[in-house]
Coordinates of C-alpha atoms and ligand atoms in Angstrom, one line a residue:
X1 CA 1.3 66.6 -11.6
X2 CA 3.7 69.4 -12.9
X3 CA 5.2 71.6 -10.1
X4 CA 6.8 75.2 -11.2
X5 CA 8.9 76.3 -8.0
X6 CA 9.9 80.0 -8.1
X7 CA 12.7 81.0 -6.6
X8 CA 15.8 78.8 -6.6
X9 CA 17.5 79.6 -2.9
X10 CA 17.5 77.3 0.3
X11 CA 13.6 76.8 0.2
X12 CA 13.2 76.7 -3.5
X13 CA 16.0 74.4 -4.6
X14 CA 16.0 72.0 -1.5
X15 CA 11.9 71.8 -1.8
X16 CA 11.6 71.4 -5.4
X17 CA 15.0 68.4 -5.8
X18 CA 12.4 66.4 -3.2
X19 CA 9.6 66.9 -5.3
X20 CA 11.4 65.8 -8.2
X21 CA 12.7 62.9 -6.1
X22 CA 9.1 61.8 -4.8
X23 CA 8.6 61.6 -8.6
X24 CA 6.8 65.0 -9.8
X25 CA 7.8 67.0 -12.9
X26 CA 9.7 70.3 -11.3
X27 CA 10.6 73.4 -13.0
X28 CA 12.4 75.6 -10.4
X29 CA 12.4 79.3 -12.1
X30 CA 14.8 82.3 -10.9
X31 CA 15.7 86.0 -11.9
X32 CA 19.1 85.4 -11.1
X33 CA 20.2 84.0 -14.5
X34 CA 23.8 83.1 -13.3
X35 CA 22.3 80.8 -10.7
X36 CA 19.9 79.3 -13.4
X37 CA 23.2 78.9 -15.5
X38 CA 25.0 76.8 -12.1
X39 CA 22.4 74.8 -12.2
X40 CA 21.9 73.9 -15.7
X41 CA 25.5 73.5 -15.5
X42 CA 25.6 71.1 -12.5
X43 CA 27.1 73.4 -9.8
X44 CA 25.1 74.4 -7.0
X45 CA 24.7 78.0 -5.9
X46 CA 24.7 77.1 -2.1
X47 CA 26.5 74.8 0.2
X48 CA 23.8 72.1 1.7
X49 CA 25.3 68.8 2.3
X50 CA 23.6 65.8 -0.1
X51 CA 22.1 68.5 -2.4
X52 CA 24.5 68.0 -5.0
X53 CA 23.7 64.5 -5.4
X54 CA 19.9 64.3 -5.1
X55 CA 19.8 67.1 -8.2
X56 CA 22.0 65.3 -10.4
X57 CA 20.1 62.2 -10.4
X58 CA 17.0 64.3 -10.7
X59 CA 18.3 66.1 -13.6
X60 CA 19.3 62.8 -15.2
X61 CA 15.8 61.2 -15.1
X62 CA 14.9 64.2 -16.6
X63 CA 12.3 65.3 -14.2
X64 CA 14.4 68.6 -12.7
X65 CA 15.2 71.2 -14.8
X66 CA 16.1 74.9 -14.6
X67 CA 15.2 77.9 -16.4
X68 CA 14.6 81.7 -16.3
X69 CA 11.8 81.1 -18.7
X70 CA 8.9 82.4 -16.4
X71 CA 5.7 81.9 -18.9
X72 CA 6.3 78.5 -20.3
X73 CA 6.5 77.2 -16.3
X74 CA 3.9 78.9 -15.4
X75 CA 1.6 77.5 -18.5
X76 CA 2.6 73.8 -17.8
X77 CA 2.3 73.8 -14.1
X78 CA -0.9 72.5 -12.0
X79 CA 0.8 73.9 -8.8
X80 CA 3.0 77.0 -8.4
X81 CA 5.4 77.2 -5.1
X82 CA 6.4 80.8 -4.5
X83 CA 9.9 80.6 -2.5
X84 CA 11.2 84.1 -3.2
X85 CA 13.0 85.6 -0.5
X86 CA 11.3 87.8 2.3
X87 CA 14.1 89.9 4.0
X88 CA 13.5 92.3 6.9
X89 CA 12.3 95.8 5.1
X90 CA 15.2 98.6 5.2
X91 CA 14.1 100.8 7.8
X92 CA 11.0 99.6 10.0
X93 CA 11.5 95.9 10.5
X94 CA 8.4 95.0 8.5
X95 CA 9.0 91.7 6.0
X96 CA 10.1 93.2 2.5
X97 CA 6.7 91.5 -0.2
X98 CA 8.4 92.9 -2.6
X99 CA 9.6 89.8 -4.3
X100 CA 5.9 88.2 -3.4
X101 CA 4.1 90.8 -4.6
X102 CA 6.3 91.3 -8.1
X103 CA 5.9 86.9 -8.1
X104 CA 2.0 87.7 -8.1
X105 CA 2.5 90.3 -10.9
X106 CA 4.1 88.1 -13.2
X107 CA 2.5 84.8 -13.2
X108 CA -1.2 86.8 -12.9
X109 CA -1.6 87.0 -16.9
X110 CA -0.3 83.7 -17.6
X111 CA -2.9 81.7 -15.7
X112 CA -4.9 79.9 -18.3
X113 CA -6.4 76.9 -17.1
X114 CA -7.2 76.4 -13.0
X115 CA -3.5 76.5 -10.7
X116 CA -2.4 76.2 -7.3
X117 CA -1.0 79.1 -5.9
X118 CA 1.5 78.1 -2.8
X119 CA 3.2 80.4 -0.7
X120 CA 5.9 78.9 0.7
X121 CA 7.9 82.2 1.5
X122 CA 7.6 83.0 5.6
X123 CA 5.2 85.9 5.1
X124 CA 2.9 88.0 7.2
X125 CA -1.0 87.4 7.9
X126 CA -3.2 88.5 5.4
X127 CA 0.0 87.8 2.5
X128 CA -2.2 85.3 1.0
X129 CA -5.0 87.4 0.8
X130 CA -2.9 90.2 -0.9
X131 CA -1.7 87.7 -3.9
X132 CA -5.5 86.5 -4.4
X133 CA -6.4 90.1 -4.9
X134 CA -3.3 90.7 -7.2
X135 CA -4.2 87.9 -9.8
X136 CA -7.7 88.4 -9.3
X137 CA -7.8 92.2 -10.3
X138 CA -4.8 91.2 -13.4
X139 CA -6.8 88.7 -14.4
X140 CA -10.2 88.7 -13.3
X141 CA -11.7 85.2 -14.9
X142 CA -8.3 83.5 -13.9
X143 CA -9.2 79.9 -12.0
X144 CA -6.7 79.8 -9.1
X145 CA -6.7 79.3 -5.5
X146 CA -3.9 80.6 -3.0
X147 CA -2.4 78.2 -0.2
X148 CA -0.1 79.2 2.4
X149 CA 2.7 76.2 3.0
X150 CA 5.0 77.2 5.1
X151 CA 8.7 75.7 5.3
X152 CA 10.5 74.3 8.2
X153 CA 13.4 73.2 7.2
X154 CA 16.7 74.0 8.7
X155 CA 19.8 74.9 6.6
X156 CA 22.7 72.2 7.3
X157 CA 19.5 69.3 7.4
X158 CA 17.8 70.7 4.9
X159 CA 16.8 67.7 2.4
X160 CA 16.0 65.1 6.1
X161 CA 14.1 68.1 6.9
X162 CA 12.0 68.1 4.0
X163 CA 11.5 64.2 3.5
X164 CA 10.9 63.6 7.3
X165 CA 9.2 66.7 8.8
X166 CA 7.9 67.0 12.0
X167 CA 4.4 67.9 10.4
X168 CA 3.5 70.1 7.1
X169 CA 1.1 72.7 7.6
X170 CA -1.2 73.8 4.7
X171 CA -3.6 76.8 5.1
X172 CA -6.1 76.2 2.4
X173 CA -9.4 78.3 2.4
X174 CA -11.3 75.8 -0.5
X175 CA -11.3 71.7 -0.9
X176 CA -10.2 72.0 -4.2
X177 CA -6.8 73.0 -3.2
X178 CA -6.5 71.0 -0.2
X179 CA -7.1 68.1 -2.8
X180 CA -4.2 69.4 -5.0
X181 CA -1.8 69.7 -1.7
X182 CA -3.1 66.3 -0.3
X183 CA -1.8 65.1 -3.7
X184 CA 1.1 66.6 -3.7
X185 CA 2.1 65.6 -0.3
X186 CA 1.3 62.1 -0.6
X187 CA 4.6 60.4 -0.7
X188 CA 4.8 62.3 2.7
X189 CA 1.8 60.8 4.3
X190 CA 2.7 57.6 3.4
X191 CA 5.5 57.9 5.5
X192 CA 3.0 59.6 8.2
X193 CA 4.0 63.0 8.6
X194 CA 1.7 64.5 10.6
X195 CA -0.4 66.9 8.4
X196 CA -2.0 69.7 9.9
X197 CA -5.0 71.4 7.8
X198 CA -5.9 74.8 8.4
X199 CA -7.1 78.2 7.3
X200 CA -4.2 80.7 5.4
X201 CA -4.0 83.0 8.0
X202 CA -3.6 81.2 11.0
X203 CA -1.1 78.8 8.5
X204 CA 1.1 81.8 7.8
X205 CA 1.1 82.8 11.8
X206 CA 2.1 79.2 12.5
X207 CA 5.5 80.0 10.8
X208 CA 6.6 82.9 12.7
X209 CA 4.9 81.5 15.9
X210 CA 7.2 78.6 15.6
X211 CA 10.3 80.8 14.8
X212 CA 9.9 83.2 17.2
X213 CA 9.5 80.5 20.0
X214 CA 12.6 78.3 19.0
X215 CA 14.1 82.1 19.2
X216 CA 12.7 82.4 22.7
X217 CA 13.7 79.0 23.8
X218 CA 17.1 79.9 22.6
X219 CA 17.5 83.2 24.6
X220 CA 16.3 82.0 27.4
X221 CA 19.2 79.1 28.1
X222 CA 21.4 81.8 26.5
X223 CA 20.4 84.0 29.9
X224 CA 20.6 81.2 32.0
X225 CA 24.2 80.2 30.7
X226 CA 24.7 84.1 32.4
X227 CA 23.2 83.5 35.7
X228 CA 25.2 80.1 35.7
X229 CA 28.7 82.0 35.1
X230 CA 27.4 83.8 38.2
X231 CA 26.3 81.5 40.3
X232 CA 29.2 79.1 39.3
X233 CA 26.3 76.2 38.0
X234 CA 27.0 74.6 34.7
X235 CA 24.2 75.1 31.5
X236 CA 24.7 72.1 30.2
X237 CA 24.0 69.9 33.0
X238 CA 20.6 72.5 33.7
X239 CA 19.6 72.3 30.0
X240 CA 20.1 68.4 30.5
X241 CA 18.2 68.4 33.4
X242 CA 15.2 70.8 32.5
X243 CA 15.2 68.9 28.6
X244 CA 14.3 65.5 30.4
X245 CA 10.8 67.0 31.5
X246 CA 8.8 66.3 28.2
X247 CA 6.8 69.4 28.1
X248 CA 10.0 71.4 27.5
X249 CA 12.1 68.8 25.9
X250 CA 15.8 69.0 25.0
X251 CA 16.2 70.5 21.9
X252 CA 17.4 74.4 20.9
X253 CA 19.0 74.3 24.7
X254 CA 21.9 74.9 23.7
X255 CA 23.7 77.7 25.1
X256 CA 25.7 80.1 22.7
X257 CA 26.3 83.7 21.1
X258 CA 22.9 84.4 20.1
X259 CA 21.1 82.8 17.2
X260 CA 21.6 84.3 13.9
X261 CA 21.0 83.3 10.4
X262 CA 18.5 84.2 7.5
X263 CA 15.4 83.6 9.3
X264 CA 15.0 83.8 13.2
X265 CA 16.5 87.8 13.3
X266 CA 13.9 88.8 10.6
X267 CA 11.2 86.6 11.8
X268 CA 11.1 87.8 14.9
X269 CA 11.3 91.4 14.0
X270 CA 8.5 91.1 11.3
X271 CA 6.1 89.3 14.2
X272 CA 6.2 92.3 16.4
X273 CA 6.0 94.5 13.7
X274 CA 2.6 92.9 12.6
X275 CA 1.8 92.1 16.7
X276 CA 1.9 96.1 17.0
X277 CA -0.2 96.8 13.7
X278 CA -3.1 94.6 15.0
X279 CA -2.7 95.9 18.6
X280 CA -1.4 92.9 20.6
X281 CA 2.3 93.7 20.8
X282 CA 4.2 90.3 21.5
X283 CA 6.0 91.8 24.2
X284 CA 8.1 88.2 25.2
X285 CA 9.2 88.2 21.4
X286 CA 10.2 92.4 21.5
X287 CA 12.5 91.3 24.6
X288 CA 14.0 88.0 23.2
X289 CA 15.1 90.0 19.7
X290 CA 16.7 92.9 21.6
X291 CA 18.1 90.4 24.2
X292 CA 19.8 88.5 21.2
X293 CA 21.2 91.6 19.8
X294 CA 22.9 92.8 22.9
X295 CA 24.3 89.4 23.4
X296 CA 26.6 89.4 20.0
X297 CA 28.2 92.6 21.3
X298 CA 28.7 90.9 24.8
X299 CA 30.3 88.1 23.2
X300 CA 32.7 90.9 22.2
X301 CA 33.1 92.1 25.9
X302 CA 33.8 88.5 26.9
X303 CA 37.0 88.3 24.8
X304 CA 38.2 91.3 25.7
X305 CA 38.0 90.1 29.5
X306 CA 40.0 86.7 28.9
X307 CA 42.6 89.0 27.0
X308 CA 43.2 90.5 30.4
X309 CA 41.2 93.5 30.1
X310 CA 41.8 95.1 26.2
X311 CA 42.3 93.6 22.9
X312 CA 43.9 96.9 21.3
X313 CA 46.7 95.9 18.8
X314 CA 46.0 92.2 19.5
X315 CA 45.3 89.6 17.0
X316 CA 42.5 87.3 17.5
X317 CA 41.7 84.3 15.4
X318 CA 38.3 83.7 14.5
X319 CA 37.4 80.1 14.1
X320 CA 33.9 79.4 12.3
X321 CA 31.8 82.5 10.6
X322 CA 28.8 80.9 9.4
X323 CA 25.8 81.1 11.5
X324 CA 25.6 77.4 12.0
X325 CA 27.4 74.8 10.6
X326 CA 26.8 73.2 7.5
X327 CA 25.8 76.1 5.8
X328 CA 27.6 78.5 4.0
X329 CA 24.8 81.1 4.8
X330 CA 26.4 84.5 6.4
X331 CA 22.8 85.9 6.6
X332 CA 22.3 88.0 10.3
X333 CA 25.9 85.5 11.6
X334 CA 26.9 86.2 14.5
X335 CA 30.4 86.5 14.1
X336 CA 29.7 89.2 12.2
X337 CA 28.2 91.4 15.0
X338 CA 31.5 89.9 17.6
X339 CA 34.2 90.4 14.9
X340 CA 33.0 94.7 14.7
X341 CA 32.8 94.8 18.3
X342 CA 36.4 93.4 18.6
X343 CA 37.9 95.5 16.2
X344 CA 35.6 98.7 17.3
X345 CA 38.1 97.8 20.3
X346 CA 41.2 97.8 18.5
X347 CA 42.0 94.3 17.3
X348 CA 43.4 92.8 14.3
X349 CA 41.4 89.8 13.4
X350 CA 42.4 86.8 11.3
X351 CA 39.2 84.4 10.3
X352 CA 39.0 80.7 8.8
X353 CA 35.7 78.9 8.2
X354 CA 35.9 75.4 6.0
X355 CA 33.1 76.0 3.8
X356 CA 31.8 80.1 4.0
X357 CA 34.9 82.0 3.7
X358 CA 33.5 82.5 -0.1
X359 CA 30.2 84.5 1.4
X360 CA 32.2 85.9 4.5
X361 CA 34.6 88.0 1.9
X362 CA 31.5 90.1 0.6
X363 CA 30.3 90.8 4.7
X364 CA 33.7 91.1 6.2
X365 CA 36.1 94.0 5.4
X366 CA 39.2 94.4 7.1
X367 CA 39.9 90.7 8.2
X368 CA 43.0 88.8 7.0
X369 CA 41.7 85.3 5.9
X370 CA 43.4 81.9 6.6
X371 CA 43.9 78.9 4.8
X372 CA 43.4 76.8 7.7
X373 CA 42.7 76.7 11.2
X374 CA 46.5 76.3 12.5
X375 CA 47.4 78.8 10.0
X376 CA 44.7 80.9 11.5
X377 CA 46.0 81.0 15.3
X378 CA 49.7 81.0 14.6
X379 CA 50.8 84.2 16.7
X380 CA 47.6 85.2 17.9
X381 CA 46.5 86.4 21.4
X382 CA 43.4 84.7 21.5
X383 CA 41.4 81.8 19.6
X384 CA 37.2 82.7 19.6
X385 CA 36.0 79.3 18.5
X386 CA 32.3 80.5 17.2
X387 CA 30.9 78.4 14.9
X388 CA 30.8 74.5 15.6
X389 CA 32.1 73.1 12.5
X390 CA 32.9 69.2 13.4
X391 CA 36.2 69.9 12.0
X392 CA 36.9 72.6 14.6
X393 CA 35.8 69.6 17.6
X394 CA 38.4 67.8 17.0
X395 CA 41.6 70.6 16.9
X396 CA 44.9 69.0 18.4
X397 CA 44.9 71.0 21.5
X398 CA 48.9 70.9 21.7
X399 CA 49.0 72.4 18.2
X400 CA 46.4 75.1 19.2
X401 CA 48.8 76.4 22.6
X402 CA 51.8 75.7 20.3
X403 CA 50.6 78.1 17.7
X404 CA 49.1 80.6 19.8
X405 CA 51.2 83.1 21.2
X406 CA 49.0 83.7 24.2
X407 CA 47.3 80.4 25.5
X408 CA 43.6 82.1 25.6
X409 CA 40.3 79.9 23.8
X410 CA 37.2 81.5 24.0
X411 CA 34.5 78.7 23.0
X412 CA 31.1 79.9 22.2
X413 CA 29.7 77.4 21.5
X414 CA 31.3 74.6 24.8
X415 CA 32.7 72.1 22.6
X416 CA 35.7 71.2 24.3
X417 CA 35.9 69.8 27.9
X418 CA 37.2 72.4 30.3
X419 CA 39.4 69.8 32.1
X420 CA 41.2 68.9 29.1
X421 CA 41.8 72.5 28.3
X422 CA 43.3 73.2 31.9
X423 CA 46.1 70.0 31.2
X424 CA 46.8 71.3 28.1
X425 CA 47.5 75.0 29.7
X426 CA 45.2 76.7 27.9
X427 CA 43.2 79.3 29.6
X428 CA 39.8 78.5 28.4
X429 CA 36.8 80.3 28.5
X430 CA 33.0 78.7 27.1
X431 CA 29.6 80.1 28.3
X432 CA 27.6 79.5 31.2
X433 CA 30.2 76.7 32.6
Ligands
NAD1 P1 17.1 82.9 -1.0 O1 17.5 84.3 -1.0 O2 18.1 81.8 -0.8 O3 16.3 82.5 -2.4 C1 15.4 83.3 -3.0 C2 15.5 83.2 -4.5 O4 14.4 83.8 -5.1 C3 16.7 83.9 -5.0 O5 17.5 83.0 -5.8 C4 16.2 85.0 -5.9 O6 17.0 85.2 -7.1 C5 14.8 84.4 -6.3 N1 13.8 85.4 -6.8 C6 13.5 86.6 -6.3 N2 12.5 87.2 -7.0 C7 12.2 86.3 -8.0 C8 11.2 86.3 -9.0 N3 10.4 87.4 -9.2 N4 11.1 85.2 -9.8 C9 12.0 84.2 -9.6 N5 12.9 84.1 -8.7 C10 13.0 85.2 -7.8 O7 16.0 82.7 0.1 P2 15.6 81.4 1.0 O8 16.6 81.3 2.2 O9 15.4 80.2 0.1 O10 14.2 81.9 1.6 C11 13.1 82.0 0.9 C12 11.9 82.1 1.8 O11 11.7 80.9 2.6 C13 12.0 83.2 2.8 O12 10.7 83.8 3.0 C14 12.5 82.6 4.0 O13 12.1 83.3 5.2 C15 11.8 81.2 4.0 N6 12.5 80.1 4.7 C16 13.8 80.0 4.6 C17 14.4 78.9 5.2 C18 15.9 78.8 5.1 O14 16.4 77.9 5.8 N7 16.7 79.5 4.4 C19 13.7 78.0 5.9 C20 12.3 78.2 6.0 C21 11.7 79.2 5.3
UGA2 C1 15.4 77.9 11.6 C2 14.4 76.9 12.1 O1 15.1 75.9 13.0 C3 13.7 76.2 11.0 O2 12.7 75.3 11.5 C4 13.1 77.2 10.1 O3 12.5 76.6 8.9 C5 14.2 78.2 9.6 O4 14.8 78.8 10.8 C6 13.6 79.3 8.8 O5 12.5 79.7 9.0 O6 14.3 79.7 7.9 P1 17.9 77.7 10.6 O7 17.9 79.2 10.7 O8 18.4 77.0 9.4 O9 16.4 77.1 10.9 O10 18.9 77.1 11.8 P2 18.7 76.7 13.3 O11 19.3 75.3 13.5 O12 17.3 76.9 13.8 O13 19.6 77.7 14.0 C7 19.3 79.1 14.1 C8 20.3 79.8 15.0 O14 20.0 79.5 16.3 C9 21.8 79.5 14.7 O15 22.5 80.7 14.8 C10 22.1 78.5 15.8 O16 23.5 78.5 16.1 C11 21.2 79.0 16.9 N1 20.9 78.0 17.9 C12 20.2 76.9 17.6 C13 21.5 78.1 19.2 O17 22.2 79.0 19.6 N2 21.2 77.1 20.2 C14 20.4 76.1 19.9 O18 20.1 75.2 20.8 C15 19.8 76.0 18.5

């Protein structure tokens, strides 16, 4: 079966390499002709660890290949992913179809012979139905059905993500696509992972359903880390000990600034915009967003405190910029919403991240960049460790108070022990311990 992925980002590159690898013919089409040209050249637009690898030797055995060549996919392909980008709309919070809708335009005339049409983009109910009725009306005797498959990876894991998913949903409104997909997703159910069949609508609500509550599971140990600092409990022994009951389980307890990144900021924001279209506003989800967003300024007030009270004219070093590690994705970071608040207050901030310092320069103005992390707190007031790269675990503590010229950490994300801190000399402060 021939497989024509459009869109070559996260999604598209990471799902169509694992096609290729389960042994299907991939095209993987994008507008962006320099990224086609990476690719073709062997360099890989995004940072994802094992990606490199896995498209080489699927390149080699000539079943990967790239192009910008839109038609000649299209013709050849039996099943069509659509993994263009859907980023929050400029103004209202709605997701932007622009790239869907402009993906339906194109391939509509070039259907020949019957296709699969598979969303895999995170897009709003009724999406699905909006593409059928935009190849339909192009071209009206065009054999095609439309599936929504949404994706669940996670940036950092992507490629384990994809080969050893939790489940795959497909929302398929005819048997003859649900054949292709069941086809396609073989290699996956040999492995037996889970497959859950459903209609497209209630397929594409699964995807924001799912975001928006690992978004609400994450605020709501992020305000429990608060009432711990209060109360003088610790969060990670409460996560521990609420994560042991099964029905809650231990995952996304984990305490922190705020989630960020390409998907759960927009995702949530596009749910309660299509919540208050239908007329059942999601009001849990409209507090959990705004929650998050006043937490990545508070993260900002919380420096300022273990400076003593002001940060004007200080310098503090900013360790980790991505929005998790193992990504080099700045999309929604939060050190981009904590870096404006501390220098809204006055302060002069140096930054070092080991693999996104390449996308932090076109987000971050004003920020003197380091080569490394020592190099990054020598003379400052205060370290902010906020992204929890594993080289930023293990920092030699004595070099850390021996560069700093005031002995303040702020960990957002706890990953040093607060007694080792304290015999160092370090006045350390994490969240919710
Ligand atoms: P991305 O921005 O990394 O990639 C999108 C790609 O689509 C870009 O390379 C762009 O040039 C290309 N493109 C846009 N219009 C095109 C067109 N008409 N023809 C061909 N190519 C075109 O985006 P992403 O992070 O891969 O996300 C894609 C979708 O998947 C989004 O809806 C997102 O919400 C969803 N998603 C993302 C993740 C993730 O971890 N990033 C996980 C699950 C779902
Ligand atoms: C998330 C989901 O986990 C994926 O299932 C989904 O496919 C994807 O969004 C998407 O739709 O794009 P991703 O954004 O790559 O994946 O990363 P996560 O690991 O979910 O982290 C998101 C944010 O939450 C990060 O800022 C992370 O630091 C934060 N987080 C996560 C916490 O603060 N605490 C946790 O316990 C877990």
């Amino acid at each position: 079966m021939n497989i024509t992925m459009i869109g070559a980002g996260y999604v598209g590159l990471v799902s169509g390499v694992c096609f290729a690898d389960f042994g299907f013919d991939v095209t993987c089409v994008d507008t962006n002709a320099s990224k086609i040209a990476a690719l073709n050249a062997g360099r890989m637009p995004i940072y994802e660890p094992g990606l490199a690898e896995i498209v080489a030797k699927n390149v080699k055995t000539g079943r990967l290949t790239f192009t910008s060549d839109l038609a000649r996919a299209v013709k050849a392909a039996d099943a069509i992913f659509v993994a263009v980008g859907t980023p929050t709309r400029r103004g209202d919070g709605h997701a932007d179809l622009s790239y869907v809708h402009a993906v339906a335009r194109e391939i509509a005339p070039l259907i020949d012979s019957y296709k699969v049409v598979i969303i895999k983009s995170t897009v709003p109910v009724g999406t699905g139905d909006a593409v059928h009725d935009i190849i339909a009306k192009t071209t009206p005797l065009a054999l095609f059905s439309v599936v929504s498959n949404p994706e669940f990876l996670r940036e950092g894991a992507a490629i384990d993500d994809f080969k050893r998913p939790d489940r795959v949903v497909i929302g398929a409104n005819d048997d003859r696509a649900r054949e292709v997909m069941a086809r396609l997703y073989r290699p996956l159910t040999l492995n037996q992972a889970p497959m859950h069949y459903t209609d497209r609508r209630t397929s594409e609500l699964i995807k924001y359903a799912a975001n928006a509550f690992l978004a609400t599971k994450i605020t709501f140990i992020n305000e429990m880390a608060d009432l711990c600092e209060r109360t003088g409990a610790n969060v990670q022994e409460l996560a521990r000990g609420i994560g042991f009951d099964n029905r809650i389980g231990a995952k996304f307890l984990h305490a922190g600034p705020g989630y960020g990144g390409s998907c759960f900021p927009k995702d949530t924001l596009a749910l309660i915009k299509t919540a208050q279209d239908f007329g059942a506003p999601t009001r849990i989800v409209e507090t959990v967003a705004a929650v998050n967003d006043q937490r990545k300024r508070a993260m900002g007030r919380k420096v300022v405190t273990a400076c003593g009270g002001s940060v004007r004219d200080k310098t503090i070093a900013i360790l980790g910029l991505t929005f998790k590690p193992n990504t080099d994705d700045m999309r929604d970071a939060p050190s981009i919403a904590i870096i404006q608040s501390l220098q809204d207050m006055g302060a002069a901030i140096r930054v070092f991240d080991p693999v996104g310092m390449d996308s932090a320069r076109e987000v971050l103005v004003d920020v003197t960049y380091a080569a490394d992390p020592y190099a990054c707190l020598a003379g400052a007031d205060a370290m902010v460790l906020v992204t929890e790269w594993d080289m930023l675990r293990g920092l030699d503590l004595n070099r850390v108070k021996a560069a700093l010229k005031e002995p303040v950490v702020v960990d957002l994300r706890n990953v040093y022990r607060p007694e080792e801190m304290k015999r160092v000399g370090l006045h350390y402060v994490s969240i919710g311990r």
